Short mmCIF file of C-alpha atoms in Angstrom, two decimals:
data_model
loop_
_atom_site.label_atom_id
_atom_site.label_comp_id
_atom_site.label_asym_id
_atom_site.label_seq_id
_atom_site.Cartn_x
_atom_site.Cartn_y
_atom_site.Cartn_z
CA MET A 7 33.07 -2.71 -5.13
CA PRO A 8 30.11 -4.91 -5.16
CA THR A 9 29.09 -5.79 -8.80
CA ALA A 10 25.26 -6.37 -8.06
CA VAL A 11 23.06 -4.16 -6.24
CA VAL A 12 20.73 -5.56 -3.56
CA ARG A 13 17.36 -3.68 -3.93
CA LEU A 14 15.66 -3.32 -0.91
CA SER A 15 14.23 0.35 -1.07
CA SER A 16 10.82 0.22 -2.56
CA ASN A 17 8.70 -2.73 -0.73
CA GLU A 18 8.78 -5.08 -4.03
CA ASN A 19 8.27 -8.71 -3.76
CA PRO A 20 11.54 -10.25 -4.94
CA TYR A 21 9.90 -13.32 -5.81
CA GLY A 22 7.96 -11.86 -8.69
CA PRO A 23 4.81 -13.40 -10.48
CA SER A 24 3.15 -16.56 -10.06
CA ALA A 25 4.18 -19.19 -12.90
CA LYS A 26 0.54 -18.76 -13.86
CA ALA A 27 0.72 -14.96 -14.20
CA LEU A 28 3.93 -15.55 -16.34
CA GLU A 29 1.91 -18.05 -18.92
CA ALA A 30 -1.25 -15.71 -19.06
CA MET A 31 1.22 -12.76 -20.10
CA ASN A 32 3.21 -15.21 -22.74
CA LYS A 33 -0.38 -15.64 -24.36
CA ALA A 34 -1.31 -12.21 -23.90
CA PHE A 35 1.27 -10.97 -26.61
CA ASN A 36 -0.89 -11.71 -29.38
CA LEU A 37 -3.58 -9.45 -27.81
CA SER A 38 -1.20 -6.36 -27.88
CA CYS A 39 -2.89 -4.98 -30.60
CA ARG A 40 -6.31 -4.95 -29.01
CA TYR A 41 -7.84 -2.82 -26.54
CA PRO A 42 -8.13 -4.24 -22.99
CA ASP A 43 -11.99 -3.88 -22.60
CA GLU A 44 -12.77 -7.66 -22.34
CA HIS A 45 -9.90 -8.36 -19.98
CA ASN A 46 -10.80 -5.10 -18.00
CA GLY A 47 -14.31 -7.07 -17.76
CA GLN A 48 -12.80 -10.41 -16.49
CA LEU A 49 -10.56 -8.94 -13.84
CA ILE A 50 -13.51 -6.90 -12.39
CA GLU A 51 -15.46 -10.17 -12.08
CA ALA A 52 -12.54 -11.97 -10.44
CA LEU A 53 -12.41 -9.20 -8.15
CA ALA A 54 -15.99 -8.52 -7.46
CA LYS A 55 -15.99 -12.56 -6.49
CA LEU A 56 -12.95 -12.49 -4.32
CA ASN A 57 -14.17 -9.53 -2.45
CA SER A 58 -17.93 -10.75 -2.22
CA VAL A 59 -19.21 -7.30 -3.58
CA ASN A 60 -20.94 -6.59 -6.94
CA ARG A 61 -19.04 -5.57 -10.25
CA ASP A 62 -19.83 -1.89 -10.41
CA GLN A 63 -18.35 -1.68 -6.74
CA ILE A 64 -14.83 -2.34 -8.31
CA LEU A 65 -12.41 0.52 -10.29
CA LEU A 66 -9.38 -0.75 -11.72
CA GLY A 67 -6.08 1.49 -11.80
CA ASP A 68 -2.98 1.77 -13.06
CA GLY A 69 -1.44 0.56 -9.74
CA SER A 70 -3.44 1.59 -6.65
CA SER A 71 -0.99 4.77 -7.15
CA GLU A 72 -3.74 5.78 -9.81
CA ILE A 73 -6.70 5.12 -7.33
CA LEU A 74 -5.08 7.49 -5.06
CA GLU A 75 -4.69 10.04 -7.31
CA VAL A 76 -8.24 9.89 -8.63
CA CYS A 77 -9.50 9.83 -5.00
CA ALA A 78 -7.60 13.17 -4.63
CA GLU A 79 -9.11 14.58 -7.41
CA ALA A 80 -12.53 13.42 -6.75
CA PHE A 81 -12.57 14.23 -3.22
CA THR A 82 -10.21 17.04 -2.42
CA GLY A 83 -9.88 20.70 -3.39
CA PRO A 84 -9.50 24.30 -2.57
CA VAL A 85 -11.76 25.77 0.32
CA SER A 86 -12.91 29.17 -0.36
CA ASN A 87 -14.79 31.06 2.37
CA GLY A 88 -15.28 27.85 4.28
CA LYS A 89 -17.24 26.16 1.21
CA THR A 90 -16.34 23.45 -1.22
CA GLY A 91 -17.75 21.70 -3.90
CA LEU A 92 -19.95 18.48 -3.21
CA GLY A 93 -17.80 16.54 -0.72
CA ARG A 94 -14.48 18.19 -1.78
CA GLY A 95 -12.08 19.73 0.89
CA THR A 96 -9.22 18.99 2.89
CA LEU A 97 -6.90 16.00 2.79
CA VAL A 98 -6.17 14.56 6.26
CA ALA A 99 -3.23 12.10 6.47
CA ALA A 100 -0.95 10.47 9.10
CA GLU A 101 2.64 11.71 9.44
CA PRO A 102 4.60 9.71 8.42
CA THR A 103 2.52 7.91 5.70
CA PHE A 104 2.98 7.11 1.87
CA GLU A 105 3.33 10.49 0.33
CA ALA A 106 1.85 10.36 -3.12
CA ILE A 107 -1.87 11.13 -2.34
CA LEU A 108 -0.61 14.20 -0.11
CA ASN A 109 1.18 15.46 -3.19
CA ASN A 110 -2.01 14.60 -5.33
CA ALA A 111 -4.34 16.62 -3.01
CA SER A 112 -1.74 19.79 -3.05
CA ALA A 113 -1.62 19.62 -6.64
CA ASN A 114 -5.43 20.09 -6.77
CA GLY A 115 -5.20 22.80 -4.49
CA ALA A 116 -6.42 21.50 -1.53
CA GLU A 117 -5.19 21.92 2.19
CA VAL A 118 -3.34 18.73 3.38
CA VAL A 119 -3.32 18.27 7.04
CA LYS A 120 -0.65 15.91 8.51
CA VAL A 121 -1.45 14.18 11.98
CA PRO A 122 1.34 12.76 13.74
CA LEU A 123 0.90 8.88 14.34
CA THR A 124 0.53 7.95 17.96
CA PRO A 125 3.38 6.56 20.33
CA THR A 126 2.60 3.08 19.28
CA PHE A 127 2.44 3.87 15.52
CA SER A 128 -1.27 3.75 14.77
CA HIS A 129 -3.14 6.42 13.20
CA ASP A 130 -4.32 8.97 15.68
CA LEU A 131 -8.18 8.82 14.65
CA PRO A 132 -9.64 11.49 16.96
CA LYS A 133 -7.29 14.09 16.01
CA MET A 134 -7.52 12.96 12.21
CA ALA A 135 -11.51 13.05 12.55
CA ALA A 136 -11.02 16.70 14.41
CA ALA A 137 -9.33 18.00 11.70
CA ALA A 138 -11.40 16.77 8.77
CA LYS A 139 -13.37 19.43 6.49
CA GLN A 140 -15.66 17.33 4.06
CA GLY A 141 -12.94 16.28 1.76
CA LEU A 142 -10.56 12.71 2.29
CA ILE A 143 -9.19 11.15 5.36
CA TYR A 144 -6.24 8.73 4.04
CA ILE A 145 -5.53 5.97 6.44
CA CYS A 146 -2.69 3.33 5.19
CA ASN A 147 -3.02 0.04 7.34
CA PRO A 148 -0.60 -1.31 7.34
CA ASN A 149 0.99 2.05 7.25
CA ASN A 150 3.98 2.84 4.99
CA PRO A 151 6.82 3.49 6.15
CA THR A 152 6.06 2.26 9.55
CA ALA A 153 4.73 -1.26 8.81
CA SER A 154 2.40 -0.78 11.84
CA ILE A 155 -1.21 -0.98 12.03
CA THR A 156 -4.32 0.76 13.19
CA PRO A 157 -6.33 -1.71 15.43
CA LYS A 158 -9.35 -3.01 13.65
CA ASN A 159 -11.79 -2.27 16.59
CA GLU A 160 -10.61 1.46 16.70
CA LEU A 161 -10.88 1.69 12.67
CA ARG A 162 -14.34 0.30 12.75
CA GLU A 163 -15.55 2.45 15.54
CA PHE A 164 -13.97 5.58 13.81
CA ILE A 165 -15.46 4.49 10.39
CA ALA A 166 -18.98 4.06 11.98
CA LYS A 167 -18.81 7.58 13.58
CA ALA A 168 -17.27 9.63 10.56
CA PRO A 169 -19.41 12.38 8.96
CA ARG A 170 -21.01 11.02 5.89
CA ASP A 171 -19.66 13.94 3.78
CA THR A 172 -16.01 12.94 4.80
CA ILE A 173 -14.81 9.99 2.50
CA ILE A 174 -12.52 7.56 4.18
CA LEU A 175 -9.95 6.12 1.94
CA VAL A 176 -7.95 3.01 3.63
CA ASP A 177 -5.22 1.86 1.83
CA GLU A 178 -4.59 -1.92 2.06
CA ALA A 179 -1.36 -2.35 -0.24
CA TYR A 180 0.14 -4.64 2.37
CA TYR A 181 -2.98 -6.41 3.69
CA HIS A 182 -1.97 -9.81 2.53
CA PHE A 183 1.15 -9.75 4.85
CA ALA A 184 -0.73 -8.83 8.10
CA ASP A 185 -1.38 -11.72 10.38
CA SER A 186 -2.08 -9.81 13.79
CA PRO A 187 -5.50 -10.58 15.44
CA ASP A 188 -6.05 -6.68 15.76
CA TYR A 189 -6.14 -6.16 12.22
CA GLU A 190 -8.80 -6.87 9.64
CA SER A 191 -9.57 -5.68 6.25
CA THR A 192 -12.37 -2.87 6.09
CA ILE A 193 -13.85 -3.95 2.79
CA PRO A 194 -16.91 -5.96 4.65
CA LEU A 195 -18.01 -2.15 6.13
CA ILE A 196 -18.41 -0.61 2.66
CA LYS A 197 -21.89 -2.19 2.49
CA ASP A 198 -22.91 -0.15 5.62
CA HIS A 199 -20.82 2.84 4.62
CA SER A 200 -21.31 4.99 1.40
CA ASN A 201 -18.24 7.16 2.27
CA LEU A 202 -15.78 4.12 2.49
CA VAL A 203 -13.17 3.35 -0.26
CA VAL A 204 -10.60 0.55 0.15
CA ALA A 205 -7.58 0.55 -2.07
CA ARG A 206 -5.60 -2.56 -2.93
CA THR A 207 -2.68 -3.43 -5.26
CA ILE A 208 -1.61 -6.33 -7.28
CA SER A 209 2.06 -5.18 -6.93
CA LYS A 210 2.83 -6.56 -3.46
CA ILE A 211 2.06 -10.15 -2.68
CA TYR A 212 1.32 -10.85 -6.35
CA GLY A 213 5.07 -9.61 -7.28
CA MET A 214 3.83 -7.49 -10.07
CA ALA A 215 5.14 -4.10 -8.98
CA GLY A 216 6.47 -3.37 -12.65
CA LEU A 217 3.06 -4.31 -14.64
CA ARG A 218 0.85 -1.33 -12.58
CA CYS A 219 -2.55 -2.92 -11.50
CA GLY A 220 -4.62 -1.92 -8.47
CA TYR A 221 -8.37 -1.34 -7.65
CA CYS A 222 -10.39 -0.14 -5.07
CA VAL A 223 -14.16 -1.16 -3.54
CA GLY A 224 -16.47 1.26 -2.44
CA GLN A 225 -20.46 1.48 -2.99
CA LYS A 226 -21.57 2.03 -6.84
CA GLU A 227 -22.58 5.67 -5.97
CA THR A 228 -19.19 6.55 -4.82
CA ILE A 229 -17.24 4.47 -7.63
CA ASP A 230 -19.42 6.71 -9.82
CA ARG A 231 -17.95 9.87 -8.36
CA ILE A 232 -14.23 8.56 -8.75
CA ARG A 233 -14.48 7.14 -12.73
CA PRO A 234 -14.70 10.28 -14.45
CA HIS A 235 -11.47 11.44 -13.31
CA GLN A 236 -9.73 8.64 -14.68
CA MET A 237 -7.96 7.94 -18.00
CA TRP A 238 -9.68 5.74 -20.37
CA ASP A 239 -8.01 2.22 -20.06
CA SER A 240 -5.68 2.89 -17.87
CA VAL A 241 -4.58 -0.45 -17.27
CA ASN A 242 -2.68 -2.49 -20.18
CA ILE A 243 -3.44 -5.98 -21.16
CA MET A 244 -0.45 -7.56 -20.18
CA ALA A 245 -1.12 -6.54 -16.62
CA LEU A 246 -4.71 -7.54 -17.01
CA ALA A 247 -3.92 -11.12 -18.19
CA ALA A 248 -1.51 -11.47 -15.21
CA ALA A 249 -3.80 -10.15 -12.33
CA ILE A 250 -6.71 -12.25 -13.65
CA ALA A 251 -4.36 -15.48 -13.40
CA SER A 252 -2.83 -14.57 -10.19
CA VAL A 253 -6.24 -13.64 -8.41
CA ASP A 254 -7.25 -17.22 -9.15
CA ASP A 255 -3.68 -18.52 -7.75
CA HIS A 256 -4.15 -18.99 -4.02
CA ASP A 257 -0.77 -20.45 -3.60
CA GLN A 258 0.85 -17.24 -4.75
CA VAL A 259 -0.74 -15.28 -1.47
CA ALA A 260 -0.21 -18.17 0.73
CA ASN A 261 3.46 -18.75 -0.50
CA GLY A 262 4.39 -15.11 -0.49
CA HIS A 263 3.07 -14.77 3.16
CA ARG A 264 5.19 -17.60 4.18
CA LEU A 265 8.23 -16.44 2.73
CA ASN A 266 8.04 -13.07 3.77
CA THR A 267 7.13 -13.97 7.50
CA GLU A 268 10.23 -16.36 7.51
CA VAL A 269 12.63 -14.01 6.35
CA ARG A 270 11.43 -11.07 8.11
CA SER A 271 11.48 -13.30 11.32
CA PHE A 272 15.35 -14.01 10.46
CA VAL A 273 16.33 -10.28 9.89
CA THR A 274 14.49 -9.13 12.96
CA THR A 275 16.16 -11.61 15.19
CA GLU A 276 19.48 -10.76 13.61
CA LEU A 277 18.93 -7.07 14.24
CA ASP A 278 17.52 -7.48 18.03
CA THR A 279 20.84 -9.55 18.45
CA LEU A 280 22.83 -6.44 17.19
CA GLY A 281 20.85 -4.30 19.65
CA TYR A 282 18.62 -2.51 17.06
CA LYS A 283 14.99 -2.29 17.56
CA GLN A 284 12.41 -2.12 15.14
CA ILE A 285 8.56 -1.07 14.93
CA PRO A 286 6.60 -4.45 14.86
CA SER A 287 6.02 -5.05 11.41
CA GLN A 288 2.72 -6.23 9.60
CA ALA A 289 4.21 -5.78 6.15
CA ASN A 290 6.99 -6.82 3.96
CA PHE A 291 9.15 -4.29 5.33
CA VAL A 292 10.66 -3.10 8.57
CA MET A 293 11.43 0.38 10.09
CA ILE A 294 14.74 0.01 12.07
CA ASP A 295 15.80 2.53 14.65
CA VAL A 296 19.44 2.96 14.24
CA LYS A 297 19.83 5.29 16.84
CA ARG A 298 21.33 8.04 14.81
CA PRO A 299 20.45 10.01 11.74
CA VAL A 300 19.94 7.81 9.08
CA VAL A 301 21.08 9.29 6.06
CA PRO A 302 24.66 8.75 6.03
CA LEU A 303 23.83 5.39 6.80
CA ILE A 304 21.91 5.36 3.99
CA LEU A 305 24.62 6.59 1.77
CA ALA A 306 26.73 4.24 3.31
CA MET A 307 24.92 1.16 2.68
CA LYS A 308 24.47 2.37 -1.06
CA GLN A 309 28.61 2.34 -1.49
CA ARG A 310 28.22 -1.39 -0.53
CA GLY A 311 25.53 -2.20 -3.37
CA VAL A 312 22.82 -2.35 -0.76
CA HIS A 313 19.92 0.24 -1.61
CA VAL A 314 17.48 0.73 1.41
CA GLY A 315 14.33 3.03 2.04
CA ARG A 316 14.86 6.99 1.70
CA LEU A 317 14.75 9.37 4.82
CA PHE A 318 11.32 9.84 6.21
CA PRO A 319 11.62 13.47 7.82
CA ALA A 320 9.24 12.67 10.75
CA LEU A 321 11.36 9.32 11.83
CA PRO A 322 15.10 10.90 10.91
CA ASN A 323 16.72 8.07 12.95
CA HIS A 324 14.83 5.21 11.38
CA MET A 325 15.65 2.89 8.14
CA ARG A 326 13.16 0.96 6.31
CA VAL A 327 14.27 -1.93 4.74
CA THR A 328 12.22 -4.35 2.28
CA ILE A 329 12.24 -7.97 2.99
CA GLY A 330 13.97 -9.51 0.22
CA LYS A 331 15.13 -13.10 -0.31
CA LYS A 332 17.39 -14.66 2.38
CA SER A 333 20.45 -14.22 0.43
CA GLU A 334 19.58 -10.50 -0.20
CA MET A 335 19.15 -9.85 3.58
CA ASP A 336 22.36 -11.81 4.75
CA ALA A 337 24.02 -9.08 2.32
CA PHE A 338 21.92 -6.23 3.86
CA LEU A 339 23.35 -7.57 7.39
CA THR A 340 26.63 -7.97 6.59
CA ALA A 341 26.64 -4.17 5.01
CA PHE A 342 24.51 -3.18 8.05
CA ARG A 343 27.16 -4.41 10.50
CA GLN A 344 29.94 -2.72 8.34
CA VAL A 345 27.97 0.63 8.48
CA ILE A 346 27.09 0.98 12.19
CA ALA A 347 30.84 -0.21 13.27
#
């Protein structure tokens, strides 16, 4: 039996935080007795500069997961006799996509409408628009779990035509890994669209999933509608110190993108040789068509010490695998060859 677990199940960055982030955390230990207000302001200032927006257009969160939760609370809710509160109503999301916000909206009493991805695994934007009833449209781009993108021209046109009483939340957690010419961030569109909110995370390219820090960008009035739903001081001082150092560390993004691209290319080439196709990936994971029900394979991989992604019911024959280090992917391929034999 294997003695060490190879964890390829949660789309984490195996290389971890940058040296600058680790140094910043060490220096922050003595500040653990203080509330994080000052560091909160410093990170907002850095993120506003990075994204060319004003400070009051940034809201920090305990990971981007908290951003999704407070957006669900602010913009979705029960519909009674066709009426909702101000800007609150249905959540429309893709199937499959990152499920957290669907659970948040359901807990908030909102109707949740799932719209299947297109045959090319992009968001079916016309059908999503048709299903919207005020409330919130959630677009994860690149999408989790498929690692696919929705083309920038389609998304730009969709945002331009969307009703102003429907909020569009674009989750760009995997933005830094995408390099397709058909992909771009929607943050520059915020200046012209008061109903657009863009979520980002410090978990992925910056390697700090365990520290929990994320943020969103929107027009001030929209951010002001979200803020009351958030817990006070939800981001801890260690995460803030590390994030401030990381945002200013341009090598972390460049190196993370390069390493992910190199190892992802290695893995997909090996899978192609084995005859297993994948959805073209623009993220730090791949979705592999295993040509059979995936659950037995997931369990068999686990028995060999390799943990891969869970079942996604809309794609029952696909296995989601995080791109780890080269040695970890060698272990994955060894186990994969065994379980498909």
